[in-house]
Short mmCIF file of C-alpha atoms in Angstrom, two decimals:
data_model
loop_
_atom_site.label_atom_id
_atom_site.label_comp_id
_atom_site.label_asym_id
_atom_site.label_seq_id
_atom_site.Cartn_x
_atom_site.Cartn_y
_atom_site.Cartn_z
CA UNK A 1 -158.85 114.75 -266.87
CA UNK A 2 -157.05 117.90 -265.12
CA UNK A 3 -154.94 119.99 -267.12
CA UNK A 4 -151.75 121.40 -266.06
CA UNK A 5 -150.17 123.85 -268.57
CA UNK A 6 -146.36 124.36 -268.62
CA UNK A 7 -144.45 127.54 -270.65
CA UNK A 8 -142.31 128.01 -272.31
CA UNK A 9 -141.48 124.33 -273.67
CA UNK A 10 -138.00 125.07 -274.57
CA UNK A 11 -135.33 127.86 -273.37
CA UNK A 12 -131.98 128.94 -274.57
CA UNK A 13 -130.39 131.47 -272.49
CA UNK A 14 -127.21 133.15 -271.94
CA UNK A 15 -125.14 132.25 -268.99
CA UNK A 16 -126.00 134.92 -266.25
CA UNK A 17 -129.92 135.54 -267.11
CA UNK A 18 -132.59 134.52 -265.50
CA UNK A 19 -134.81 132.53 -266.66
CA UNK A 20 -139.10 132.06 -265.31
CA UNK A 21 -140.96 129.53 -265.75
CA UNK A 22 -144.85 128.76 -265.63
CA UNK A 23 -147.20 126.03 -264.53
CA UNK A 24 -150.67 126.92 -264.04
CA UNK A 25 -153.32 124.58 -263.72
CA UNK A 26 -156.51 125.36 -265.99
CA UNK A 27 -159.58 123.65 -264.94
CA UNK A 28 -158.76 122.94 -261.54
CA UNK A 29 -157.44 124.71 -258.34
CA UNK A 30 -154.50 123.84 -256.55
CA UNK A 31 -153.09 124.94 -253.31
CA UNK A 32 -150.03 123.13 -253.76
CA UNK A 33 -147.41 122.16 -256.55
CA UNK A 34 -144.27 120.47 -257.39
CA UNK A 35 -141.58 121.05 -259.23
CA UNK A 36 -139.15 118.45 -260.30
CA UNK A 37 -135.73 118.38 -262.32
CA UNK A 38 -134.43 116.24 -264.72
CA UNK A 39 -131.00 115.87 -265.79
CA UNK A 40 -130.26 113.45 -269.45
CA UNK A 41 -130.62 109.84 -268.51
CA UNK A 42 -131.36 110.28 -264.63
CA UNK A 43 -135.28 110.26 -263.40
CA UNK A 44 -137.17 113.11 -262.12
CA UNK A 45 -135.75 114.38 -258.63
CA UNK A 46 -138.00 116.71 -256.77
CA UNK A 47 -136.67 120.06 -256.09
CA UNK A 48 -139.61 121.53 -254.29
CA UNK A 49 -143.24 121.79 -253.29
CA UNK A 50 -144.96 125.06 -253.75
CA UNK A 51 -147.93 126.33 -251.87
CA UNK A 52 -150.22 128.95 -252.31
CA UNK A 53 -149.95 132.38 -250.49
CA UNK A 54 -146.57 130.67 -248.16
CA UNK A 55 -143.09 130.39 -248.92
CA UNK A 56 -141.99 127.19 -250.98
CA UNK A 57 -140.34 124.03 -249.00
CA UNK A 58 -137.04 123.46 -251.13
CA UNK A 59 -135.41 119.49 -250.94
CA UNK A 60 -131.65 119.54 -249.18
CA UNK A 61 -129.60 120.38 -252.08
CA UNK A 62 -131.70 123.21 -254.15
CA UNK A 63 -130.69 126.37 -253.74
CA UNK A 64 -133.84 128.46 -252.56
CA UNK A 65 -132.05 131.98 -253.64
CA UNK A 66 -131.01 130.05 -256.88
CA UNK A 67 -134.85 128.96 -257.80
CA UNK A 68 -137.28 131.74 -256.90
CA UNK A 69 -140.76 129.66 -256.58
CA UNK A 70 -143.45 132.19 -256.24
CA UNK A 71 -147.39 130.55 -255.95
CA UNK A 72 -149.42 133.38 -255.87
CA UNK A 73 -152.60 132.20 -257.02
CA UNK A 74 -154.38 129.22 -256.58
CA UNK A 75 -153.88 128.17 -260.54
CA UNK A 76 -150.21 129.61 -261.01
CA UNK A 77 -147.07 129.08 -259.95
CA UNK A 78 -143.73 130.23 -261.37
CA UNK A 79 -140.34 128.88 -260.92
CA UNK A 80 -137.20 131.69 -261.81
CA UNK A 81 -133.94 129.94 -262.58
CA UNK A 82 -131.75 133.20 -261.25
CA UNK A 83 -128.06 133.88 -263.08
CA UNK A 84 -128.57 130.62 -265.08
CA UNK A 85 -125.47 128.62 -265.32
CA UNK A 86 -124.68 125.65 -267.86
CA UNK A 87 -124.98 123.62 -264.65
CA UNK A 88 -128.38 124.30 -264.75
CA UNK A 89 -129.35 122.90 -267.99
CA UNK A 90 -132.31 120.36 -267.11
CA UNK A 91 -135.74 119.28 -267.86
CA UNK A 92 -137.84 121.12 -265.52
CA UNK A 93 -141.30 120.06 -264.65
CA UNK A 94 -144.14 120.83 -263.12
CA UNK A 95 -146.60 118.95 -261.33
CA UNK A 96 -150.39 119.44 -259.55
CA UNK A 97 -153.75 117.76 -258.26
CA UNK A 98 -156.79 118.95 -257.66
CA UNK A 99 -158.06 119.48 -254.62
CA UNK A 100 -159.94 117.14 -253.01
CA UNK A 101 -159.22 114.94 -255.86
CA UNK A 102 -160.25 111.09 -254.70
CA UNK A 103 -157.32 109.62 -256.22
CA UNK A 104 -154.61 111.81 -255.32
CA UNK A 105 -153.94 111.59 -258.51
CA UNK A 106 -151.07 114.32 -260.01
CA UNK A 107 -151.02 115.81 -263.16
CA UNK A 108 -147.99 116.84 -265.16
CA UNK A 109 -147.06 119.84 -267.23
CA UNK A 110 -145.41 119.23 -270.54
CA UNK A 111 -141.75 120.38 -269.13
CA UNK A 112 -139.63 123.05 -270.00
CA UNK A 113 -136.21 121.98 -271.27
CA UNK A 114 -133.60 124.41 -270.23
CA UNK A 115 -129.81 124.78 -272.20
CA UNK A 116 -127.75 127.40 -270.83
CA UNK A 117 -124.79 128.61 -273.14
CA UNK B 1 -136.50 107.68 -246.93
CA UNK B 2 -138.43 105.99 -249.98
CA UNK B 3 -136.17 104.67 -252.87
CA UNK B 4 -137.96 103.44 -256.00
CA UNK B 5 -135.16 101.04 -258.19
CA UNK B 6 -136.27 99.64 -261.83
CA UNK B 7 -134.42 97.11 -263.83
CA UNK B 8 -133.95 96.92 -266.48
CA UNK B 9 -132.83 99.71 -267.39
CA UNK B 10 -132.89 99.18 -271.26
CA UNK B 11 -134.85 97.29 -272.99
CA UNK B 12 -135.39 96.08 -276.63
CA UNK B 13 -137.56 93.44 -277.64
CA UNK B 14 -139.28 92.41 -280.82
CA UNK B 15 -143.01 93.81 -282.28
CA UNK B 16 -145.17 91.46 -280.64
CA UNK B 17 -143.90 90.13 -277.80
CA UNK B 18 -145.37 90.37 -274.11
CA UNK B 19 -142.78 91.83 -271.87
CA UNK B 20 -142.51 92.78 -267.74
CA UNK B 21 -140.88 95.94 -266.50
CA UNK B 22 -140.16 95.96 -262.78
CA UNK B 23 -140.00 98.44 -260.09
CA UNK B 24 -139.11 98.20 -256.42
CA UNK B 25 -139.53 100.18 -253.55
CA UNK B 26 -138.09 100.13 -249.65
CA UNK B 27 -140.84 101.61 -247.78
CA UNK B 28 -143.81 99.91 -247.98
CA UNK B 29 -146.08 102.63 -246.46
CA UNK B 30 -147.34 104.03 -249.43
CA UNK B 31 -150.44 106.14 -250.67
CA UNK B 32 -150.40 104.95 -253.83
CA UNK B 33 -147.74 103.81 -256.77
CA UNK B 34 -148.14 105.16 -260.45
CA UNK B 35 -147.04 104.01 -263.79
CA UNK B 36 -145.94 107.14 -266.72
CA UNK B 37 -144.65 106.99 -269.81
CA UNK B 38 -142.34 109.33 -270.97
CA UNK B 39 -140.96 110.04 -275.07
CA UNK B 40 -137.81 111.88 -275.42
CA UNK B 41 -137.89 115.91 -274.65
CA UNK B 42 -141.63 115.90 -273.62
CA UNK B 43 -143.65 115.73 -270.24
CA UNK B 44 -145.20 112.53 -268.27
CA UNK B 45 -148.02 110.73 -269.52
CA UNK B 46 -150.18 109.13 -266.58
CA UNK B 47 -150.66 105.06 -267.49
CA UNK B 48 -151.75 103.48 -264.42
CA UNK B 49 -152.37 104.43 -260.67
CA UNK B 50 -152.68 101.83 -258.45
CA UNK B 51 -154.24 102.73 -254.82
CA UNK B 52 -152.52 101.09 -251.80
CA UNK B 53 -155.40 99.04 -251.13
CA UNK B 54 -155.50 97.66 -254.53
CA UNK B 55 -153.45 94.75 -256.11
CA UNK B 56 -153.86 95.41 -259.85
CA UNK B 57 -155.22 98.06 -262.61
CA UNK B 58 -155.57 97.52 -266.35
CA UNK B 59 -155.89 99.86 -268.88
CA UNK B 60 -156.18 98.13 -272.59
CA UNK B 61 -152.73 95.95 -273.20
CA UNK B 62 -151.16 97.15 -269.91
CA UNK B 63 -151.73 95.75 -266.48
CA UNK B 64 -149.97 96.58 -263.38
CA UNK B 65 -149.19 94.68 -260.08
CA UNK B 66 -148.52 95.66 -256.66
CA UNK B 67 -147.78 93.56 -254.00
CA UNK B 68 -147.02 96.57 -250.93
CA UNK B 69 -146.08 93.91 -248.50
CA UNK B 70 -142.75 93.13 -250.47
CA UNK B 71 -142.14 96.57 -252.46
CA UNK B 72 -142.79 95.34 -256.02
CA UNK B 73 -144.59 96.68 -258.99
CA UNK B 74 -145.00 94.85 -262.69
CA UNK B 75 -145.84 96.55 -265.68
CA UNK B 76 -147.12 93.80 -268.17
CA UNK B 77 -147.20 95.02 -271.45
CA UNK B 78 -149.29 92.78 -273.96
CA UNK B 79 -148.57 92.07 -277.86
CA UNK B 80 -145.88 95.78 -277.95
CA UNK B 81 -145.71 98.02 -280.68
CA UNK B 82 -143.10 99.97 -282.17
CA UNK B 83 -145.46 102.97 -280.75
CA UNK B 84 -144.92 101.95 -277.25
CA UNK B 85 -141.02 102.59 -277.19
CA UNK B 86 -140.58 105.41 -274.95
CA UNK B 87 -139.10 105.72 -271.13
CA UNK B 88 -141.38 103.94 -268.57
CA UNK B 89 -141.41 105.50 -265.17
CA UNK B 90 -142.15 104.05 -262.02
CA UNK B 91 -143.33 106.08 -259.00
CA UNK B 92 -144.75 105.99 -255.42
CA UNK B 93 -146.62 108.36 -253.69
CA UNK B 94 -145.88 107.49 -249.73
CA UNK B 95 -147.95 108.03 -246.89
CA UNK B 96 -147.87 111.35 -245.27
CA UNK B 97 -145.77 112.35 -247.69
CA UNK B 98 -148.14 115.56 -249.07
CA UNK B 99 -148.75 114.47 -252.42
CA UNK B 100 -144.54 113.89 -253.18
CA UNK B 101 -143.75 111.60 -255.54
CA UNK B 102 -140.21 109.74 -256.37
CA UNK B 103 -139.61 107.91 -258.84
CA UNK B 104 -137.67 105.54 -260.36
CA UNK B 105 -135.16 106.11 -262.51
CA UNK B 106 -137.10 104.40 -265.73
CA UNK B 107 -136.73 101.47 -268.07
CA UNK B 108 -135.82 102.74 -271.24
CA UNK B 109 -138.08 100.88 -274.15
CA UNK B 110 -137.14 100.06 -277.53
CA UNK B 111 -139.93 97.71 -279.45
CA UNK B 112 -138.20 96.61 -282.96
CA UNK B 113 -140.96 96.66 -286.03
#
């Protein structure tokens, strides 16, 4: 199946850094992905869809200035938690699917787990 | 706008047993609805997709449902393991909805040896 590669796995950061994240998809192109956020016992709660070569559409509630999404290629995208704030200590993930692909079938990165101090 | 519900929300049952975790959804135009499995800390682990059009998939002791007309999904898991305790997720791709997912908000697992 599709591989979707997510880095780093695990992040501890200062309050006020930033902090970039990376989801690129390695045997398959993708013109679009999705990131989604996870906060400890809730479910995943999309926080935006990324497409290649356009600016990313952002869910009501997710600060676009706050999470810089930047798809620049059709097998990377990058998602940079700016002036991190405990608040913003979450499981982020990433999310993709081929092209094409009959099933619509998405593939998941292995989620970055984010603890700001 | 689509809301997926799962009960229960915790679960512990004895090695062996066959057990049902459900999953609801309000609208019933959907694309597709998938089952993942998810351990503590890591990513999503794709179990079953089932296709709008479809009523059931199986993959080795798991077998889901979907009945679209009344927004349900079963996961049946046969004979458990201690191996399969982990967070099951329920989600639901819906029509014209680019590729978005949402999902449920899991059924927490716990399968006693």
């Amino acid at each position: 199946g599709a591989v979707v590669s997510q880095h780093p796995s695990r992040v501890i950061c200062k309050s006020g850094t930033s902090v970039k994240i990376e989801c690129r998809s390695l045997d398959f192109q993708a013109t679009t992905m999705f990131w989604y956020r996870q906060f400890p016992k809730q479910s995943l709660m999309l926080m935006a869809t990324s497409n290649e070569g356009s600016k990313a559409t952002y869910e009501q509630g997710v600060e676009k200035d706050k999470f810089l999404i930047n798809h620049a290629s059709l097998t990377l995208s990058t998602l940079t938690v700016t002036s991190a704030h405990p608040e913003d200590s979450s499981f982020y993930i990433c999310s993709a699917s081929p092209w094409g692909y009959r099933e619509e079938k998405l593939f998941f990165g292995s989620g970055t787990q984010l603890s700001v101090l | 706008k689509q809301e997926v519900t799962q009960i229960p929300a915790a679960l512990s049952v004895p090695e062996g047993e066959n057990l049902v975790l459900n999953c609801s959804f309000t609208d019933s135009a959907i694309y597709n609805l998938q089952w993942f499995r998810q351990d503590p800390g890591k990513g999503l682990t794709s179990l079953l997709l089932i296709q709008s059009s479809q009523r059931e998939q199986t993959s080795g002791r798991l077998n889901a449902s979907l009945d679209k007309s009344s927004g349900r999904s079963t996961l049946y898991i046969a004979a458990s393991q201690p191996g399969d305790s982990a967070t099951y997720l329920c989600a639901v791709m819906s029509s014209g909805s680019a590729r978005q997912l949402t999902f449920g908000s899991g059924t927490q697992l716990t399968v006693l040896p």
